XYZ file of C-alpha atoms in Angstrom:
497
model
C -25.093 -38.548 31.705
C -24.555 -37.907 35.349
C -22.765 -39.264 37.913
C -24.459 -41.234 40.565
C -21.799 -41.222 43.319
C -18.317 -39.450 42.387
C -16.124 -36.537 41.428
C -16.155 -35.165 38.145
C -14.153 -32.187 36.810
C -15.642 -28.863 34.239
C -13.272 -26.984 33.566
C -15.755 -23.578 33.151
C -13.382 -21.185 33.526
C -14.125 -17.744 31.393
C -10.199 -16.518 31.260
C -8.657 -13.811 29.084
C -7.277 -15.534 25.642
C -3.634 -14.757 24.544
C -3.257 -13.029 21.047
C -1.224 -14.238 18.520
C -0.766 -11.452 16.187
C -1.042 -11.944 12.450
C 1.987 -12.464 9.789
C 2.076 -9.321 7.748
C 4.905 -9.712 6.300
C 3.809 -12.454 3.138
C 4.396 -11.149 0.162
C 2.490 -11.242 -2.804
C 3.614 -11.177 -6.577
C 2.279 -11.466 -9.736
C 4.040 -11.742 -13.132
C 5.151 -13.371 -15.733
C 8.281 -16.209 -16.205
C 7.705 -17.945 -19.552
C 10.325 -21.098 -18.910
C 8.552 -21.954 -15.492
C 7.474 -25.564 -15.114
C 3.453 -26.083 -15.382
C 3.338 -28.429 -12.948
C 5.221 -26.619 -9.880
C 3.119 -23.186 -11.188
C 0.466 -23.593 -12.967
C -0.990 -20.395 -14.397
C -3.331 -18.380 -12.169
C -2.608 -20.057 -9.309
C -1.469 -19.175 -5.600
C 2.114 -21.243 -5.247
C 3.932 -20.324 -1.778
C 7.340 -20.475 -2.174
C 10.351 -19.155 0.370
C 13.281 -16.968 -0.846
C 15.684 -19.612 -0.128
C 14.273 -22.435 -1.751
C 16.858 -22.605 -4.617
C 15.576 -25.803 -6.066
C 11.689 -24.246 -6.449
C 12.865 -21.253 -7.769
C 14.832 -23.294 -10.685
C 11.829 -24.203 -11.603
C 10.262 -20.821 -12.008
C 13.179 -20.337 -15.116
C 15.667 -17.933 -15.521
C 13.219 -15.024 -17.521
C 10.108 -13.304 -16.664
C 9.157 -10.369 -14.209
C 8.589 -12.745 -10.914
C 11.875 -14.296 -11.697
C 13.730 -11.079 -11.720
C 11.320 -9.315 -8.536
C 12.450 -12.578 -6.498
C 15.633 -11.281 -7.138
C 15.516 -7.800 -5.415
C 13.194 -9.121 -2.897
C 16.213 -11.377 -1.557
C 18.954 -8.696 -2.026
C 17.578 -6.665 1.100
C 17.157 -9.861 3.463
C 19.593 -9.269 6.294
C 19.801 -9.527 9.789
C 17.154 -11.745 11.127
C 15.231 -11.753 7.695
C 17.044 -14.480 6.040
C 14.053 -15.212 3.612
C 11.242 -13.688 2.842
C 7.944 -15.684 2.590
C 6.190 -14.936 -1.125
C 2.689 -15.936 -2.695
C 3.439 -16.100 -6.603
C 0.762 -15.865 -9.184
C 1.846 -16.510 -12.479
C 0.533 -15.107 -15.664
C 0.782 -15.598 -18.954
C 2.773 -13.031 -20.822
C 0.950 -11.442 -23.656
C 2.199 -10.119 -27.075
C 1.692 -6.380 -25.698
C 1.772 -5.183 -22.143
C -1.514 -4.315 -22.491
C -2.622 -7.876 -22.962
C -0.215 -8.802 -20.099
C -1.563 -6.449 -18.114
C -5.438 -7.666 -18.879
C -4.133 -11.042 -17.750
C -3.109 -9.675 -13.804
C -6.154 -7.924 -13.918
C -8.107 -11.010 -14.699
C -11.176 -12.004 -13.488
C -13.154 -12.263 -9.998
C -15.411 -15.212 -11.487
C -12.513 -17.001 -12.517
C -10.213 -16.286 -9.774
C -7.480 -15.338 -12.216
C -4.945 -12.811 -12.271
C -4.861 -10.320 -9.108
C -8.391 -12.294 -7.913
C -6.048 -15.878 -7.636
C -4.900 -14.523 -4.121
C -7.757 -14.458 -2.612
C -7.112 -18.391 -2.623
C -3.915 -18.056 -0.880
C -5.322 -18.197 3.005
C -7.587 -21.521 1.791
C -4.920 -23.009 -0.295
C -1.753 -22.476 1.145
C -2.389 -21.130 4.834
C -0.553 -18.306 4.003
C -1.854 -14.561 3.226
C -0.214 -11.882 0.909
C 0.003 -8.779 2.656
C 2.383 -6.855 0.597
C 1.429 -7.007 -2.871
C 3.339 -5.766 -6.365
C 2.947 -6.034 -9.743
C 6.523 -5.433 -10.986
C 6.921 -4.067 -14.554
C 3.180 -3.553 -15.184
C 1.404 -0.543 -13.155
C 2.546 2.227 -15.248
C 1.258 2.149 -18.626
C -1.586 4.129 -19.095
C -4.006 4.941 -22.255
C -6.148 7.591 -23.571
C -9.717 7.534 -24.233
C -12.710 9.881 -25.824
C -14.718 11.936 -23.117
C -16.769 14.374 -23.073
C -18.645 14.562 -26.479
C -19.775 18.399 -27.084
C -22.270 19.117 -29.816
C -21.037 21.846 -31.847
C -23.447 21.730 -34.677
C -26.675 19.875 -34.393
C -27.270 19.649 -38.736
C -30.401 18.952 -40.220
C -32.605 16.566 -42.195
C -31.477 13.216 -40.492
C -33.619 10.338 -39.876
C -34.721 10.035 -36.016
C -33.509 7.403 -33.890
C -30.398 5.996 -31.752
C -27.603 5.052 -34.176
C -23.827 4.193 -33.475
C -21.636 6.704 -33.868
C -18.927 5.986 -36.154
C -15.152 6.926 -35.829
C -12.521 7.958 -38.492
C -8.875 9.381 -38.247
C -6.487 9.390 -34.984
C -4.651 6.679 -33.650
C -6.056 4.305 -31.965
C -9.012 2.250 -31.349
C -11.866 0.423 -29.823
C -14.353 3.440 -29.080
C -17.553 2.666 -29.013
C -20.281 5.183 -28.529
C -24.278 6.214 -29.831
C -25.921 9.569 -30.953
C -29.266 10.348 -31.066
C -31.132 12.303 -33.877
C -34.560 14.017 -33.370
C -36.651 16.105 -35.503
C -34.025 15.768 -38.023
C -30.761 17.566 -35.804
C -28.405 15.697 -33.508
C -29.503 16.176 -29.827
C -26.747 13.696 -27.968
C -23.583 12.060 -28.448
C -22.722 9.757 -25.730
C -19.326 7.452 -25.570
C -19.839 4.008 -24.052
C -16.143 3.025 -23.927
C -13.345 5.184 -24.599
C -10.894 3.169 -26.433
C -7.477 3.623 -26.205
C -6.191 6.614 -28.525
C -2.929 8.654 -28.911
C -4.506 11.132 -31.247
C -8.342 11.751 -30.584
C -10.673 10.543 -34.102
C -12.943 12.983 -35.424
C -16.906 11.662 -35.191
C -19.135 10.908 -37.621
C -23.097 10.591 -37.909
C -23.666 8.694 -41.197
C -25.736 5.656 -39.776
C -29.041 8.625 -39.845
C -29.823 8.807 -42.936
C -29.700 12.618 -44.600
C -28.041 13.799 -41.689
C -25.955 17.083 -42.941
C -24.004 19.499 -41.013
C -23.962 17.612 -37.900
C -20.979 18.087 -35.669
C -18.824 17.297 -32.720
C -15.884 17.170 -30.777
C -14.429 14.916 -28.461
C -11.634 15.209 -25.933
C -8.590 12.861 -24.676
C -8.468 12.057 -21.080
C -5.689 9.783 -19.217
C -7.060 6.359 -18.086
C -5.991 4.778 -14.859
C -3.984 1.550 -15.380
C -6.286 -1.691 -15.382
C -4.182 -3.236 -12.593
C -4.210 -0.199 -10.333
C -7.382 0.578 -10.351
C -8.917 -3.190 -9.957
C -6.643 -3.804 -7.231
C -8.192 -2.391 -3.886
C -10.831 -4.564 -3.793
C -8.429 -7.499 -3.860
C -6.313 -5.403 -1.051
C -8.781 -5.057 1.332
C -10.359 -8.708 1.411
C -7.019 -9.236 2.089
C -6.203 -7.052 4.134
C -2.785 -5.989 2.223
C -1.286 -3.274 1.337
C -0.092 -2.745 -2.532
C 3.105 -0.723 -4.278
C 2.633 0.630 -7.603
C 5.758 1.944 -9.967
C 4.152 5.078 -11.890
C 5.547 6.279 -15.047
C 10.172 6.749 -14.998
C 10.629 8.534 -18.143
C 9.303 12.455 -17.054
C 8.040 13.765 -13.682
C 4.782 15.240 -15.362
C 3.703 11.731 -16.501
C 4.541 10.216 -12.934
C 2.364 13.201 -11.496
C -1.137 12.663 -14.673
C -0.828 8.894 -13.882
C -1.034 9.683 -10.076
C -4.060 11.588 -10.761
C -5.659 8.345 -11.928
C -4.495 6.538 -8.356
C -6.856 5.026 -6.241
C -7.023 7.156 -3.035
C -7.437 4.559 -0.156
C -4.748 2.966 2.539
C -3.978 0.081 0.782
C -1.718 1.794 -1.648
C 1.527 2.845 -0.274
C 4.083 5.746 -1.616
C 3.743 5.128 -6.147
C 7.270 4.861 -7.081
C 8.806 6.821 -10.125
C 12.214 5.341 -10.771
C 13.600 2.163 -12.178
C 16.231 0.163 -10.277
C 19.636 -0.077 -12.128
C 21.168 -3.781 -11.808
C 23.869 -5.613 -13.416
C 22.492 -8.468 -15.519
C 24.340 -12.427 -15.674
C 27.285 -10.814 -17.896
C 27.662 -7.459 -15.940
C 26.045 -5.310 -18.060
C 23.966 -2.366 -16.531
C 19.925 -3.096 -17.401
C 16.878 -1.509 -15.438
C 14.318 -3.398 -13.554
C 11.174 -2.545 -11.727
C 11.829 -0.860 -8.343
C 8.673 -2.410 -6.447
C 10.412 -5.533 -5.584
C 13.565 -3.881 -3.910
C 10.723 -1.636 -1.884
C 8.250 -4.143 -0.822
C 11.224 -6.461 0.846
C 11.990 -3.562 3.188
C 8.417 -4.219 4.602
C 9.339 -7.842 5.409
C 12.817 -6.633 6.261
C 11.878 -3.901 8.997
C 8.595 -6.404 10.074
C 11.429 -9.173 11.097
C 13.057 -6.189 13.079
C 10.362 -5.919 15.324
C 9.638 -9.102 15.364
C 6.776 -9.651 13.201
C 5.235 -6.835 14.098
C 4.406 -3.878 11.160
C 5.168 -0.862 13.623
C 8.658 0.405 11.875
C 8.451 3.169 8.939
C 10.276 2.037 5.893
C 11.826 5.142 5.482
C 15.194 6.058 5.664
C 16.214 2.375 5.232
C 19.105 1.164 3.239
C 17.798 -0.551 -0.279
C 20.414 -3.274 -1.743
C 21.416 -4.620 -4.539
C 21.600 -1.197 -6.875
C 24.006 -0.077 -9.348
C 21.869 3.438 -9.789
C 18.628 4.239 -10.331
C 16.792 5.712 -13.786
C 16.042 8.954 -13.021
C 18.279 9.998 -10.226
C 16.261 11.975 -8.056
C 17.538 15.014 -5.525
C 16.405 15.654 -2.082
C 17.677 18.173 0.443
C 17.073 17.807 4.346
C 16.628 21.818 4.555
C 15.924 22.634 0.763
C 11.943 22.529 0.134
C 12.412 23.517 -3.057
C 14.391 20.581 -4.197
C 13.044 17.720 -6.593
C 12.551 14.819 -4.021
C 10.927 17.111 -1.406
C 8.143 17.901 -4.187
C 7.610 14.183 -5.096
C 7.354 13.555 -1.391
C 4.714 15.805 -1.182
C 2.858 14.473 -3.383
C 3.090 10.997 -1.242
C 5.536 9.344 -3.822
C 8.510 7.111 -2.748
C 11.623 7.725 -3.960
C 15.376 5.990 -3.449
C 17.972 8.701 -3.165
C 22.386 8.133 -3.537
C 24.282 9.189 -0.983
C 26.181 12.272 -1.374
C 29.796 12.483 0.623
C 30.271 15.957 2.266
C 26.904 17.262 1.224
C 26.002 18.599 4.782
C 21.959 18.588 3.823
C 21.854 15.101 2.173
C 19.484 11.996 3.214
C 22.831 9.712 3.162
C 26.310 9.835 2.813
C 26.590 6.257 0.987
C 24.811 3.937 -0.785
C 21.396 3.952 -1.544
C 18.233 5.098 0.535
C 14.622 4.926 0.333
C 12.130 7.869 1.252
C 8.559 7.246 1.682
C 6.395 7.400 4.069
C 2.917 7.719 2.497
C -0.435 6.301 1.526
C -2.660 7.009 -0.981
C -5.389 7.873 1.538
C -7.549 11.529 1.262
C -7.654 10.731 5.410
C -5.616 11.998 7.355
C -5.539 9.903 10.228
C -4.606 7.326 7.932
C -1.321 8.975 5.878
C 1.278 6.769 7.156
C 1.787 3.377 5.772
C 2.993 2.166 8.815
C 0.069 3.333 10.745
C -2.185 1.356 8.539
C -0.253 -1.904 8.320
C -0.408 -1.719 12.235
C -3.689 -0.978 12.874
C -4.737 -3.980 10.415
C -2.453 -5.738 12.735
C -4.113 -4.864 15.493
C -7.955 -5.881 14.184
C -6.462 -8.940 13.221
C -5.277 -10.314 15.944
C -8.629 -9.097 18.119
C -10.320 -11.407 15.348
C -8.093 -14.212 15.747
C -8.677 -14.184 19.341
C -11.961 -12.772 20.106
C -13.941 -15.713 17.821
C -12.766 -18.342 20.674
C -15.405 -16.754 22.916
C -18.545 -16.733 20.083
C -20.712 -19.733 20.338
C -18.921 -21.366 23.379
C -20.167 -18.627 26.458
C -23.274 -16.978 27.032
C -23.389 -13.151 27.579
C -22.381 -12.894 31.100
C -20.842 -9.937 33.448
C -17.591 -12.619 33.570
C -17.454 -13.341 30.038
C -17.783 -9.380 28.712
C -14.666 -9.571 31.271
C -12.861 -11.564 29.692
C -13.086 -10.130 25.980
C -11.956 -6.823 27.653
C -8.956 -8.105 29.558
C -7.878 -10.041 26.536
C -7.748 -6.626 24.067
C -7.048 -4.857 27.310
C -3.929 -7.421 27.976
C -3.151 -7.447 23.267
C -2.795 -3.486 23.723
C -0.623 -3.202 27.353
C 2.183 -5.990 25.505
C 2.349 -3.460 22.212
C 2.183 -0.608 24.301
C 5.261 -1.873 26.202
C 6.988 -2.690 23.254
C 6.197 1.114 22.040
C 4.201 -0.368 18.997
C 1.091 1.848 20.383
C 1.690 5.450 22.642
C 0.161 4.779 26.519
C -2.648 5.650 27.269
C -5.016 3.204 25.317
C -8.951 2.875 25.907
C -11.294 -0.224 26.214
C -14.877 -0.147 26.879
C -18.465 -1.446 27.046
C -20.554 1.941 26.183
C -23.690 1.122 27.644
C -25.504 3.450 24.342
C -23.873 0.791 22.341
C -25.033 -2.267 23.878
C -29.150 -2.001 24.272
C -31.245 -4.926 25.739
C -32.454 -5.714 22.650
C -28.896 -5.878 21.018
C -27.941 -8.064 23.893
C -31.279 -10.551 23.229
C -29.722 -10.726 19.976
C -26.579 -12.056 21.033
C -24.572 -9.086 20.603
C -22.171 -7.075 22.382
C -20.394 -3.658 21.074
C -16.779 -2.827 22.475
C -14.814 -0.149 21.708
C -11.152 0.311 21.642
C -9.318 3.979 21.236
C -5.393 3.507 20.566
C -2.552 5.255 18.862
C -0.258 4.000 16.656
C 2.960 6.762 16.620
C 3.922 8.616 13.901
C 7.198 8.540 11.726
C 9.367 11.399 12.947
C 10.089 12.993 9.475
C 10.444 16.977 9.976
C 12.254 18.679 12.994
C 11.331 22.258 13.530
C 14.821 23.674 15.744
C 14.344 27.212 16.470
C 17.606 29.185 16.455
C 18.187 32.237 18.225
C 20.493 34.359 19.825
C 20.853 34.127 23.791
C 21.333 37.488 25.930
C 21.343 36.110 29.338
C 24.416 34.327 28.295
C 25.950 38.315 27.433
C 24.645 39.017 30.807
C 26.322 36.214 32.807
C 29.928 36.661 31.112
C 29.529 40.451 32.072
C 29.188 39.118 35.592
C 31.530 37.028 35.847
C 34.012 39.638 34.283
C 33.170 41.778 37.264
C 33.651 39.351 39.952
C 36.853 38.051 38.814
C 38.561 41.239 37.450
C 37.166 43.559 40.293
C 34.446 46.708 39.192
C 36.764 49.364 40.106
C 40.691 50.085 38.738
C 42.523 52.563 40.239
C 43.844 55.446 37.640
């Protein structure tokens, strides 16, 4: 209703919005600890705990893989990262790993397992952005591919039949094999099993069927956590690091093969962390845990903000590490240099009056990596930042959708506020100067307007780790020159005989 006679204030004003970047730094972790309380963590369930919450972690028990990853998470808190900020999922813990691990994978319909943080934003106004699985992302199984026939027989009875399976170690296959005009014409596997030693086929459900043969090969599966995980990851918007197989390089390197190759996955680990257990005895533990923390750790550096490589950062709370691993700063030849290569993350002792080593003390991590086949995208931290980045535009920009029509002064004022989100990171060297916002009028048609929509474009550049100096050496001539010069002019050109 309007006024009759008066003054009455609308406040109208179309300004730039301030951003309020994301926290990227939650972590996520999923597990097992038998002896926790069912009430404070109920199974399959997003629970937000802190690192410094003594009396919740009590109740998590003294046993189980969360227990222990809480553990190393804490141990590299320091500085301004007193406590880290962690999502827990429990699990039940099977009577195999692989049941253990079919109970992380769980299940999207029933929000179980890896699918239970997708809760986490809803539930607990918190979201996992560094995820691990400790203990549980490096077993790996076999299973039948690629049937060949290598006799099709004779005098079987036609039809579809399923193929049986006898000998090797293992099991679960399931496959079919089809008979017509009396020979075998396919063989096709419909799940692979799980087998250490490949069976041999056999054709006995077709009646009459002689002579009929065929071989079958073993091929590496991907582990059922790994491989279900990016879809999880990029809902959320997190990043994930997986431990890969400790006890030979050339398993680490087949169950790498089997890696998912997108952003989300940072640096696979191949090493175990050596700890001393309640009594002081040496044990090994998953590495993840000690790794992931340095995310949070270097985040709180830069306050909040996911710019900071993790490499070349101190790891805590080691005894040794299962293997030990060897890197040279000038050696390309050298163990860690080839796992590096191959995007893997390793943690490396220091080595006192080695001239080419990483560190002199302690314990280091290398790893730069993710599991991307782009290029643009290789560097963990260049991911985590640009997520940071499209976060906090969509954080922001939503204030304006619904409230403003599509005006000159409104498109304004979406500009100025990514134009104002990427001149405070620029100035805080999170992005490299220049940067580029802009309305391309190819992108923004009067239909597309009519429609309500507007298309903006931003170009900026997160910088890349410095991790290889190139210093050219050579010899100098001019300097030759000038000493012969200066010989002259102090000691005279001529001597008398």
């Amino acid at each position: 209703m309007a006024l009759t006679v008066g003054i009455k204030h609308l406040r109208d004003g179309v300004e730039p919005q301030s951003v309020i970047g994301a926290e990227m730094s939650v972590l996520g972790i999923i597990g097992t600890a038998p002896a926790a309380d069912e009430d404070a963590f109920p199974l399959n369930r997003p629970i937000f705990l802190r690192t410094n919450d003594s009396a919740l972690r009590t109740l998590l028990g003294a046993t189980g893989t969360v227990v222990q990853a809480l553990e190393g998470v804490s141990a590299q808190l320091t500085g301004s990262a007193r406590a880290a900020k962690v999502v827990v999922v429990l699990v039940e813990e099977g009577e195999t790993a692989a049941e253990t691990i079919a109970n992380i994978r769980g299940s999207e319909a029933g929000r179980t397992g890896i699918w239970a943080f997708l809760d986490a934003p809803e539930e607990l106004g918190v979201t996992p952005r560094i995820i691990i699985a400790p203990g549980y992302t490096s077993q790996s199984v076999s299973g039948l591919v690629d049937p060949v026939i290598t006799a099709p027989g004779a005098g079987g009875a036609n039809g579809t039949f399923a193929l049986a399976f006898t000998g090797g170690t293992g099991s679960g296959a399931v496959g079919t094999f089809t008979v017509a005009d009396g020979a075998l014409t396919a063989v096709s596997i419909t799940d692979p099993g799980a087998y250490s030693v490949k069976p041999t086929l056999a054709f006995t459900a077709s009646a009459g069927l002689t002579g009929a043969t065929a071989s079958v090969d073993l091929e590496q599966l991907a582990n059922g956590v790994v491989a279900a995980i990016p879809t999880v990851l990029e809902r959320l918007n997190a990043v994930f690091v997986p431990e890969g197989p400790t006890n030979t390089r050339q398993a680490w390197l087949d169950w790498l093969e089997t890696v998912p190759a997108t952003i989300r996955i940072l640096h696979p680990l191949r090493q175990d962390a050596k700890v001393l257990d309640a009594v002081g005895d040496v044990i090994t533990r998953p590495l993840s845990p000690y790794i992931a923390a340095l995310y949070a750790r270097r985040d709180s550096e830069r306050n909040g903000v996911p710019s900071g490589s993790v490499a070349n950062q101190n790891v805590y709370g080691l005894v040794g590490l299962s293997p030990a691993i060897h890197l040279s700063l000038t050696d390309e030849t050298s163990e860690g240099q080839d796992d590096l290569a191959a995007s893997g993350g390793i943690v490396v002792r220091g080595d006192i009056g080695v001239d080419d080593a990483p560190g002199s003390t302690g314990f280091t991590f290398w790893g730069t990596d993710t599991m991307s086949d782009q290029t643009e995208w290789l560097f963990a931290h260049v991911a985590r930042m640009r997520d940071y980045i499209e976060l906090g535009n969509v954080r922001t920009q939503k204030k304006y959708l619904g409230k403003f029509n599509i005006t000159l002064q409104v498109v304004e004022a979406v500009m100025n506020t990514m134009r104002s989100w990427l001149v405070t990171l620029a100035a805080d060297q999170h992005i490299l100067s220049p940067f580029k916002v802009g309305f391309e009028t190819e992108n923004n048609t009067p239909e597309e307007l009519r429609q309500g929509e507007i298309d903006i474009t931003f170009a900026a550049e997160e910088p890349p780790v410095l991790r290889r100096m190139i210093i050219r050496s050579r010899r100098h001539r001019e300097a030759l020159e000038a000493l012969t010069q200066t010989i002259s002019v102090q000691l005279g050109t001529d001597i008398a005989a």
